Amino acid sequence: MMSVICQSLDFGRYVLDHVACGCSSNTPLDRCAVRSYVKPCSKGRKTRHQTRTLICSRRNIGQCRVFSTTQPETVLNGNSQPFLELRKEPRTPISSTNLFEVVADDLQKLNQNLLSMVGEENPALVSAAQRIFGAGGKRMRPALVFLVSRATAGLVGLEELTVEHRRLAEIIEMIHTASLIHDDVLDDSDMRRGKETLHQLYGTRVAVLAGDFMFAQSSWCLANLENLEVIKLISQVIKDFASGEIKQASSLFDCEVELEEYLTKSYYKTASLIAASTKGAAIFSGVDRDTTEKMYEYGRNLGLSFQIVDDILDFTQSTKQLGKPAGSDLVKGNLTAPVIFALEREPKLKEIIETEFSETGSLEEAIELVKSRGGIERAQELAKQKADLAIQNLQCLPEGVFRFALEDMVTFNLERID
């Protein structure tokens, strides 16, 4: 057992004056992410030592719980009794709640502001917005904006997020929500996150108009940011959404589709918005061009990995777990990575798909062929390749809770298929 005592440790937004770590790991303490609900304070400010519970997450060894046991003077006087006692706990899978804990306050403010952005002019739109914003969801994209914003802010000496950072997160979530509404209409989906979709509740007309309004409102808010680079970046995302839908619609049941085409479509439909989120956050932090581009590549690779994992889950999870029918993409003719890989090894799969599943039991047979011909395993390898690239893109950021959370985001995504 090794005990480490340090003073004036700065963990992101939190400063702990005295920390004693009883972990047996030889990992340097500055590689620990200490998460706590202690009040934020600026550098150099002394804090009162109160009993509290912290989480010390050393990389690769799980978590320790940290409890205040004695006064700091005891530690400084060389007493063997540690000021903070760390108890090692087994590593548990990452949850979205823990993942976004370091930006929980930022996300709470975002949730409060989203409905106000819709306005109160049209009761039908307000009702629709309340339904879609209250349907749950992890708020992954705005969380990424906040995490990158705080990670990059440290590079240029920013102590707090700007108004532009916060507005960008709100714009990104509104654009994402609008795209989901339109996706559900185009796919004629009955369920979203286990609940009825907007067009099922209010009709196609209201759903389409609600999505259009959110796109328009987000564009207006975007223009008010008065940053031409970010305006161009986010405007391209909205164009990419349309390009992705056209690509998908023009290649339904096409067994000649190649992996590169699939990745391009996945970029348009998913990764483009995530990449714009992370790059836009870096731009508003005012970091150098190289770091900004690294954040774009991080978002791009994470987004592609995320979409590949989603496409794997369409074959491996139940309808209850997915919140929509299993195999829903395949039955509509949308051929994803697992299918493309399986087609390379199984000619019969092509025959079944080209019938558009007109025969009873043909969908179930196709799903089984995708699983038995290595489609799932090869898609998992592809998702991991993109995840590795995303981790590499983060090396330009300083170590700390925000970079660690961005790394954990990549791990969290892969854990969905473990």
Short mmCIF file of C-alpha atoms in Angstrom, two decimals:
data_model
loop_
_atom_site.label_atom_id
_atom_site.label_comp_id
_atom_site.label_asym_id
_atom_site.label_seq_id
_atom_site.Cartn_x
_atom_site.Cartn_y
_atom_site.Cartn_z
CA MET A 1 0.00 0.00 0.00
CA MET A 2 1.41 3.37 -1.02
CA SER A 3 0.15 6.66 0.35
CA VAL A 4 0.52 9.85 -1.67
CA ILE A 5 -0.01 13.31 -0.21
CA CYS A 6 -0.22 16.42 -2.40
CA GLN A 7 -1.20 20.02 -1.80
CA SER A 8 -3.14 22.55 -3.87
CA LEU A 9 -4.29 20.11 -6.53
CA ASP A 10 -6.29 21.62 -9.35
CA PHE A 11 -8.78 19.17 -10.88
CA GLY A 12 -10.52 21.08 -13.65
CA ARG A 13 -12.85 23.58 -12.02
CA TYR A 14 -12.22 22.22 -8.52
CA VAL A 15 -9.27 23.01 -6.27
CA LEU A 16 -8.55 20.67 -3.35
CA ASP A 17 -5.96 22.08 -0.96
CA HIS A 18 -4.87 18.73 0.53
CA VAL A 19 -5.31 15.24 -0.85
CA ALA A 20 -3.88 12.00 0.48
CA CYS A 21 -4.31 8.99 -1.77
CA GLY A 22 -4.04 5.52 -0.31
CA CYS A 23 -4.24 3.72 -3.64
CA SER A 24 -1.70 0.99 -4.24
CA SER A 25 -1.36 2.18 -7.84
CA ASN A 26 1.87 3.86 -8.88
CA THR A 27 -0.09 6.05 -11.29
CA PRO A 28 0.79 9.72 -10.76
CA LEU A 29 -1.95 11.54 -8.90
CA ASP A 30 -2.37 14.08 -11.68
CA ARG A 31 -3.81 11.22 -13.75
CA CYS A 32 -6.70 10.90 -11.30
CA ALA A 33 -10.07 12.39 -12.05
CA VAL A 34 -11.56 13.50 -8.74
CA ARG A 35 -15.26 14.10 -9.05
CA SER A 36 -17.13 15.90 -6.31
CA TYR A 37 -20.01 18.20 -5.66
CA VAL A 38 -17.74 20.65 -3.86
CA LYS A 39 -18.40 24.26 -4.85
CA PRO A 40 -16.36 25.56 -7.79
CA CYS A 41 -13.59 27.97 -6.89
CA SER A 42 -10.94 29.90 -8.75
CA LYS A 43 -7.27 29.01 -8.70
CA GLY A 44 -5.42 29.99 -5.58
CA ARG A 45 -8.57 30.31 -3.49
CA LYS A 46 -8.48 28.37 -0.21
CA THR A 47 -11.45 26.18 0.66
CA ARG A 48 -12.75 25.11 4.02
CA HIS A 49 -12.27 21.41 4.71
CA GLN A 50 -15.62 19.77 5.31
CA THR A 51 -16.61 16.13 5.37
CA ARG A 52 -17.49 15.11 1.85
CA THR A 53 -17.44 12.15 -0.50
CA LEU A 54 -15.28 12.29 -3.61
CA ILE A 55 -14.68 9.85 -6.41
CA CYS A 56 -11.05 9.30 -7.40
CA SER A 57 -10.97 7.62 -10.82
CA ARG A 58 -7.43 6.50 -11.55
CA ARG A 59 -7.11 5.56 -15.17
CA ASN A 60 -7.44 1.81 -15.79
CA ILE A 61 -7.82 0.68 -12.16
CA GLY A 62 -11.41 1.56 -11.34
CA GLN A 63 -12.59 3.94 -8.67
CA CYS A 64 -11.81 4.80 -5.07
CA ARG A 65 -14.14 6.49 -2.64
CA VAL A 66 -12.54 9.33 -0.74
CA PHE A 67 -13.64 10.30 2.74
CA SER A 68 -12.44 13.18 4.90
CA THR A 69 -11.06 11.66 8.12
CA THR A 70 -8.90 14.22 9.93
CA GLN A 71 -7.87 17.85 9.72
CA PRO A 72 -5.34 18.86 7.03
CA GLU A 73 -2.87 19.94 9.71
CA THR A 74 -2.50 16.28 10.69
CA VAL A 75 -1.28 15.41 7.21
CA LEU A 76 1.05 18.35 6.97
CA ASN A 77 2.63 17.44 10.31
CA GLY A 78 3.64 14.07 8.90
CA ASN A 79 1.13 11.99 10.88
CA SER A 80 0.63 8.57 9.29
CA GLN A 81 -3.13 8.99 9.50
CA PRO A 82 -4.23 10.20 6.04
CA PHE A 83 -6.44 13.23 5.64
CA LEU A 84 -8.40 11.49 2.88
CA GLU A 85 -8.83 7.75 2.96
CA LEU A 86 -9.38 6.09 -0.42
CA ARG A 87 -11.15 2.79 -0.69
CA LYS A 88 -10.71 1.02 -3.99
CA GLU A 89 -13.87 -0.20 -5.69
CA PRO A 90 -14.27 -2.55 -8.65
CA ARG A 91 -14.49 -0.88 -12.03
CA THR A 92 -18.09 -0.58 -13.16
CA PRO A 93 -19.43 0.13 -16.64
CA ILE A 94 -19.62 3.81 -17.50
CA SER A 95 -23.10 5.31 -17.27
CA SER A 96 -24.22 8.48 -19.02
CA THR A 97 -25.02 10.00 -15.61
CA ASN A 98 -21.45 9.55 -14.36
CA LEU A 99 -20.05 10.45 -17.75
CA PHE A 100 -21.58 13.92 -17.77
CA GLU A 101 -21.28 14.61 -14.05
CA VAL A 102 -18.53 17.19 -14.53
CA VAL A 103 -20.83 19.26 -16.77
CA ALA A 104 -24.09 18.49 -14.93
CA ASP A 105 -24.66 22.15 -14.01
CA ASP A 106 -24.12 23.19 -17.63
CA LEU A 107 -26.65 20.61 -18.85
CA GLN A 108 -29.20 21.70 -16.26
CA LYS A 109 -29.03 25.27 -17.51
CA LEU A 110 -29.35 23.99 -21.09
CA ASN A 111 -32.55 22.08 -20.25
CA GLN A 112 -34.04 25.23 -18.75
CA ASN A 113 -33.24 27.27 -21.87
CA LEU A 114 -34.37 24.87 -24.59
CA LEU A 115 -38.11 25.42 -24.20
CA SER A 116 -37.66 29.19 -23.99
CA MET A 117 -35.95 29.06 -27.40
CA VAL A 118 -39.13 27.62 -28.93
CA GLY A 119 -41.21 30.53 -27.66
CA GLU A 120 -44.92 30.61 -26.89
CA GLU A 121 -46.39 31.89 -30.14
CA ASN A 122 -47.89 28.58 -31.28
CA PRO A 123 -49.48 26.24 -28.68
CA ALA A 124 -49.12 23.22 -30.98
CA LEU A 125 -45.37 23.81 -31.36
CA VAL A 126 -44.95 24.38 -27.62
CA SER A 127 -46.78 21.11 -26.89
CA ALA A 128 -44.67 19.27 -29.47
CA ALA A 129 -41.45 20.76 -28.08
CA GLN A 130 -42.37 19.80 -24.52
CA ARG A 131 -43.01 16.25 -25.71
CA ILE A 132 -39.76 15.83 -27.63
CA PHE A 133 -37.47 17.63 -25.13
CA GLY A 134 -39.06 15.74 -22.25
CA ALA A 135 -38.70 12.34 -23.93
CA GLY A 136 -35.37 11.67 -22.29
CA GLY A 137 -32.15 11.21 -24.18
CA LYS A 138 -28.61 11.61 -22.97
CA ARG A 139 -28.00 15.15 -24.30
CA MET A 140 -24.74 13.72 -25.64
CA ARG A 141 -24.10 16.42 -28.23
CA PRO A 142 -24.45 19.47 -25.95
CA ALA A 143 -22.48 17.58 -23.29
CA LEU A 144 -19.68 17.22 -25.84
CA VAL A 145 -19.84 20.96 -26.49
CA PHE A 146 -19.45 21.66 -22.77
CA LEU A 147 -16.67 19.10 -22.27
CA VAL A 148 -14.60 20.34 -25.22
CA SER A 149 -15.30 23.95 -24.24
CA ARG A 150 -13.98 23.42 -20.74
CA ALA A 151 -11.05 21.25 -21.86
CA THR A 152 -9.90 23.79 -24.45
CA ALA A 153 -10.64 26.83 -22.27
CA GLY A 154 -7.80 25.73 -20.01
CA LEU A 155 -5.37 26.03 -22.91
CA VAL A 156 -6.03 29.75 -23.29
CA GLY A 157 -6.66 30.71 -19.68
CA LEU A 158 -10.47 30.99 -19.80
CA GLU A 159 -11.91 30.37 -16.33
CA GLU A 160 -15.56 30.18 -17.38
CA LEU A 161 -17.59 29.35 -20.46
CA THR A 162 -18.66 32.17 -22.73
CA VAL A 163 -22.23 32.98 -23.74
CA GLU A 164 -21.32 31.67 -27.21
CA HIS A 165 -20.32 28.27 -25.79
CA ARG A 166 -23.68 27.89 -24.07
CA ARG A 167 -25.69 29.10 -27.04
CA LEU A 168 -23.84 26.71 -29.33
CA ALA A 169 -24.82 23.76 -27.10
CA GLU A 170 -28.48 24.84 -27.26
CA ILE A 171 -28.37 25.25 -31.04
CA ILE A 172 -26.78 21.82 -31.49
CA GLU A 173 -29.45 20.10 -29.39
CA MET A 174 -32.25 21.90 -31.23
CA ILE A 175 -30.82 20.89 -34.63
CA HIS A 176 -30.45 17.30 -33.44
CA THR A 177 -34.04 17.26 -32.18
CA ALA A 178 -35.35 18.67 -35.47
CA SER A 179 -33.49 15.98 -37.39
CA LEU A 180 -35.00 13.24 -35.20
CA ILE A 181 -38.52 14.54 -35.83
CA HIS A 182 -37.97 14.53 -39.61
CA ASP A 183 -36.24 11.12 -39.49
CA ASP A 184 -39.25 9.61 -37.75
CA VAL A 185 -41.58 11.02 -40.40
CA LEU A 186 -39.41 9.79 -43.30
CA ASP A 187 -38.98 6.34 -41.72
CA ASP A 188 -42.61 6.20 -40.55
CA SER A 189 -41.33 5.20 -37.11
CA ASP A 190 -43.92 4.62 -34.40
CA MET A 191 -41.57 4.73 -31.43
CA ARG A 192 -38.66 6.89 -30.29
CA ARG A 193 -36.90 6.19 -26.98
CA GLY A 194 -39.75 3.89 -26.04
CA LYS A 195 -42.44 6.54 -26.60
CA GLU A 196 -44.78 7.38 -29.45
CA THR A 197 -43.21 9.62 -32.07
CA LEU A 198 -44.43 13.15 -32.67
CA HIS A 199 -46.18 12.41 -35.97
CA GLN A 200 -48.05 9.54 -34.35
CA LEU A 201 -49.39 11.89 -31.68
CA TYR A 202 -49.99 15.08 -33.63
CA GLY A 203 -49.99 14.01 -37.26
CA THR A 204 -47.41 14.35 -40.02
CA ARG A 205 -48.23 18.00 -40.77
CA VAL A 206 -47.53 19.23 -37.23
CA ALA A 207 -44.42 17.04 -36.94
CA VAL A 208 -42.90 18.34 -40.17
CA LEU A 209 -43.68 21.94 -39.25
CA ALA A 210 -42.25 21.45 -35.74
CA GLY A 211 -39.01 20.14 -37.24
CA ASP A 212 -38.91 22.99 -39.77
CA PHE A 213 -39.49 25.55 -37.03
CA MET A 214 -36.65 24.15 -34.91
CA PHE A 215 -34.27 24.22 -37.87
CA ALA A 216 -35.29 27.83 -38.59
CA GLN A 217 -35.04 28.94 -34.95
CA SER A 218 -31.63 27.32 -34.52
CA SER A 219 -30.45 29.06 -37.71
CA TRP A 220 -31.62 32.42 -36.39
CA CYS A 221 -29.81 31.86 -33.08
CA LEU A 222 -26.74 30.73 -35.02
CA ALA A 223 -26.69 33.94 -37.07
CA ASN A 224 -26.83 35.98 -33.87
CA LEU A 225 -23.55 34.42 -32.73
CA GLU A 226 -21.92 36.53 -35.46
CA ASN A 227 -19.06 34.09 -36.04
CA LEU A 228 -18.84 33.37 -39.76
CA GLU A 229 -16.69 30.26 -39.35
CA VAL A 230 -19.17 28.64 -36.96
CA ILE A 231 -22.15 29.75 -39.07
CA LYS A 232 -20.64 28.03 -42.12
CA LEU A 233 -19.78 24.96 -40.05
CA ILE A 234 -23.28 24.42 -38.66
CA SER A 235 -25.02 25.39 -41.92
CA GLN A 236 -23.06 22.62 -43.63
CA VAL A 237 -24.46 20.16 -41.07
CA ILE A 238 -28.05 20.96 -42.07
CA LYS A 239 -27.08 20.46 -45.72
CA ASP A 240 -25.39 17.16 -44.77
CA PHE A 241 -28.60 15.90 -43.16
CA ALA A 242 -30.42 16.28 -46.47
CA SER A 243 -27.52 14.72 -48.41
CA GLY A 244 -27.52 11.75 -46.06
CA GLU A 245 -31.24 11.15 -46.45
CA ILE A 246 -30.97 11.34 -50.26
CA LYS A 247 -28.03 8.92 -50.28
CA GLN A 248 -29.93 6.49 -48.08
CA ALA A 249 -33.14 6.70 -50.10
CA SER A 250 -31.28 6.13 -53.38
CA SER A 251 -29.52 2.97 -52.17
CA LEU A 252 -32.30 1.03 -50.44
CA PHE A 253 -32.01 -2.76 -50.96
CA ASP A 254 -28.88 -2.15 -53.05
CA CYS A 255 -26.57 -5.07 -52.26
CA GLU A 256 -23.74 -3.48 -54.28
CA VAL A 257 -23.35 -0.64 -51.78
CA GLU A 258 -19.75 -0.36 -50.59
CA LEU A 259 -18.42 0.31 -47.11
CA GLU A 260 -17.06 3.73 -48.08
CA GLU A 261 -20.52 4.81 -49.25
CA TYR A 262 -21.97 3.64 -45.95
CA LEU A 263 -19.38 5.64 -44.00
CA THR A 264 -20.07 8.75 -46.09
CA LYS A 265 -23.79 8.44 -45.42
CA SER A 266 -23.10 7.85 -41.71
CA TYR A 267 -20.97 10.98 -41.63
CA TYR A 268 -23.73 13.04 -43.20
CA LYS A 269 -26.46 11.71 -40.92
CA THR A 270 -24.62 11.43 -37.59
CA ALA A 271 -20.94 12.34 -37.43
CA SER A 272 -21.22 15.73 -39.16
CA LEU A 273 -23.22 17.27 -36.30
CA ILE A 274 -20.97 15.76 -33.62
CA ALA A 275 -17.83 16.98 -35.41
CA ALA A 276 -19.33 20.46 -35.77
CA SER A 277 -20.22 20.44 -32.05
CA THR A 278 -16.69 19.72 -30.93
CA LYS A 279 -15.01 21.99 -33.46
CA GLY A 280 -17.39 24.87 -32.79
CA ALA A 281 -16.68 24.61 -29.05
CA ALA A 282 -12.93 24.82 -29.72
CA ILE A 283 -13.40 27.83 -32.01
CA PHE A 284 -15.25 29.77 -29.31
CA SER A 285 -12.47 28.92 -26.84
CA GLY A 286 -10.02 30.65 -29.19
CA VAL A 287 -7.48 27.81 -29.40
CA ASP A 288 -5.06 27.38 -32.30
CA ARG A 289 -6.05 25.91 -35.67
CA ASP A 290 -4.34 22.57 -35.07
CA THR A 291 -6.26 21.96 -31.84
CA THR A 292 -9.51 23.04 -33.49
CA GLU A 293 -9.00 20.52 -36.30
CA LYS A 294 -8.11 17.79 -33.79
CA MET A 295 -11.44 18.44 -32.04
CA TYR A 296 -13.22 18.18 -35.38
CA GLU A 297 -11.55 14.82 -36.07
CA TYR A 298 -12.41 13.63 -32.57
CA GLY A 299 -16.08 14.40 -33.18
CA ARG A 300 -15.99 12.83 -36.62
CA ASN A 301 -14.41 9.58 -35.45
CA LEU A 302 -16.60 9.37 -32.35
CA GLY A 303 -19.68 10.03 -34.49
CA LEU A 304 -18.80 7.29 -36.98
CA SER A 305 -18.06 4.84 -34.16
CA PHE A 306 -21.35 5.78 -32.52
CA GLN A 307 -23.35 5.16 -35.71
CA ILE A 308 -21.64 1.80 -36.34
CA VAL A 309 -22.47 0.72 -32.78
CA ASP A 310 -26.10 1.80 -33.27
CA ASP A 311 -26.24 -0.28 -36.45
CA ILE A 312 -24.83 -3.31 -34.60
CA LEU A 313 -27.43 -2.93 -31.84
CA ASP A 314 -30.17 -3.07 -34.47
CA PHE A 315 -29.25 -6.76 -34.79
CA THR A 316 -28.22 -7.66 -31.25
CA GLN A 317 -30.77 -5.97 -28.99
CA SER A 318 -34.45 -6.62 -28.40
CA THR A 319 -37.28 -4.32 -29.39
CA LYS A 320 -37.70 -3.33 -25.73
CA GLN A 321 -34.02 -2.41 -25.40
CA LEU A 322 -33.93 -0.46 -28.67
CA GLY A 323 -37.20 1.40 -28.18
CA LYS A 324 -38.05 0.40 -31.77
CA PRO A 325 -38.45 -2.91 -33.66
CA ALA A 326 -35.24 -4.95 -33.98
CA GLY A 327 -33.97 -5.18 -37.56
CA SER A 328 -35.89 -2.04 -38.48
CA ASP A 329 -33.14 -0.67 -40.74
CA LEU A 330 -32.73 -3.92 -42.64
CA VAL A 331 -36.44 -4.43 -43.26
CA LYS A 332 -36.60 -0.94 -44.82
CA GLY A 333 -33.66 -1.75 -47.09
CA ASN A 334 -31.09 0.39 -45.27
CA LEU A 335 -27.96 -1.78 -45.49
CA THR A 336 -25.53 -0.98 -42.68
CA ALA A 337 -22.00 -2.16 -41.79
CA PRO A 338 -22.98 -5.60 -40.39
CA VAL A 339 -24.96 -6.38 -43.57
CA ILE A 340 -22.27 -5.09 -45.93
CA PHE A 341 -19.65 -7.28 -44.23
CA ALA A 342 -21.91 -10.35 -44.20
CA LEU A 343 -22.76 -9.89 -47.90
CA GLU A 344 -19.07 -10.40 -48.74
CA ARG A 345 -19.30 -13.95 -47.37
CA GLU A 346 -22.88 -15.04 -48.00
CA PRO A 347 -24.45 -14.89 -51.50
CA LYS A 348 -27.78 -16.15 -50.15
CA LEU A 349 -28.16 -12.99 -48.09
CA LYS A 350 -28.19 -10.94 -51.29
CA GLU A 351 -30.97 -13.10 -52.72
CA ILE A 352 -33.11 -12.59 -49.63
CA ILE A 353 -32.57 -8.82 -49.49
CA GLU A 354 -33.42 -8.37 -53.18
CA THR A 355 -36.84 -9.93 -52.55
CA GLU A 356 -37.41 -7.05 -50.09
CA PHE A 357 -38.44 -9.65 -47.49
CA SER A 358 -41.63 -10.53 -49.29
CA GLU A 359 -41.59 -14.10 -47.98
CA THR A 360 -42.60 -15.05 -44.45
CA GLY A 361 -39.59 -15.54 -42.19
CA SER A 362 -37.14 -14.05 -44.68
CA LEU A 363 -36.23 -11.12 -42.38
CA GLU A 364 -35.43 -13.46 -39.50
CA GLU A 365 -33.32 -15.62 -41.83
CA ALA A 366 -31.41 -12.57 -43.08
CA ILE A 367 -30.72 -11.40 -39.52
CA GLU A 368 -29.38 -14.84 -38.63
CA LEU A 369 -27.10 -14.84 -41.67
CA VAL A 370 -25.70 -11.43 -40.72
CA LYS A 371 -24.86 -12.81 -37.28
CA SER A 372 -23.45 -16.17 -38.44
CA ARG A 373 -21.30 -14.81 -41.29
CA GLY A 374 -19.21 -12.45 -39.18
CA GLY A 375 -21.09 -9.25 -39.92
CA ILE A 376 -21.37 -8.26 -36.26
CA GLU A 377 -17.75 -9.03 -35.35
CA ARG A 378 -16.29 -7.14 -38.30
CA ALA A 379 -18.52 -4.15 -37.64
CA GLN A 380 -17.32 -4.20 -34.02
CA GLU A 381 -13.72 -4.07 -35.25
CA LEU A 382 -14.56 -1.07 -37.44
CA ALA A 383 -16.23 0.74 -34.52
CA LYS A 384 -13.13 0.13 -32.39
CA GLN A 385 -10.83 1.43 -35.13
CA LYS A 386 -12.75 4.72 -35.26
CA ALA A 387 -12.76 4.84 -31.45
CA ASP A 388 -8.97 4.46 -31.33
CA LEU A 389 -8.60 7.37 -33.73
CA ALA A 390 -10.89 9.49 -31.55
CA ILE A 391 -8.72 8.82 -28.49
CA GLN A 392 -5.60 9.80 -30.46
CA ASN A 393 -7.25 13.09 -31.42
CA LEU A 394 -7.54 14.04 -27.73
CA GLN A 395 -3.80 13.92 -27.02
CA CYS A 396 -3.49 17.65 -27.70
CA LEU A 397 -5.66 18.44 -24.65
CA PRO A 398 -4.33 18.85 -21.11
CA GLU A 399 -4.98 15.94 -18.77
CA GLY A 400 -7.87 16.52 -16.40
CA VAL A 401 -11.47 15.61 -15.70
CA PHE A 402 -12.78 17.07 -18.96
CA ARG A 403 -10.36 15.23 -21.23
CA PHE A 404 -10.91 12.05 -19.20
CA ALA A 405 -14.68 12.44 -19.71
CA LEU A 406 -14.15 12.83 -23.47
CA GLU A 407 -12.09 9.62 -23.44
CA ASP A 408 -14.76 7.90 -21.36
CA MET A 409 -17.35 8.95 -23.95
CA VAL A 410 -15.51 6.78 -26.47
CA THR A 411 -15.36 3.87 -24.01
CA PHE A 412 -19.02 4.31 -23.07
CA ASN A 413 -20.01 3.98 -26.72
CA LEU A 414 -18.05 0.73 -27.18
CA GLU A 415 -19.40 -0.70 -23.92
CA ARG A 416 -22.85 -0.70 -25.52
CA ILE A 417 -21.73 -3.70 -27.63
CA ASP A 418 -19.56 -5.50 -25.07
#
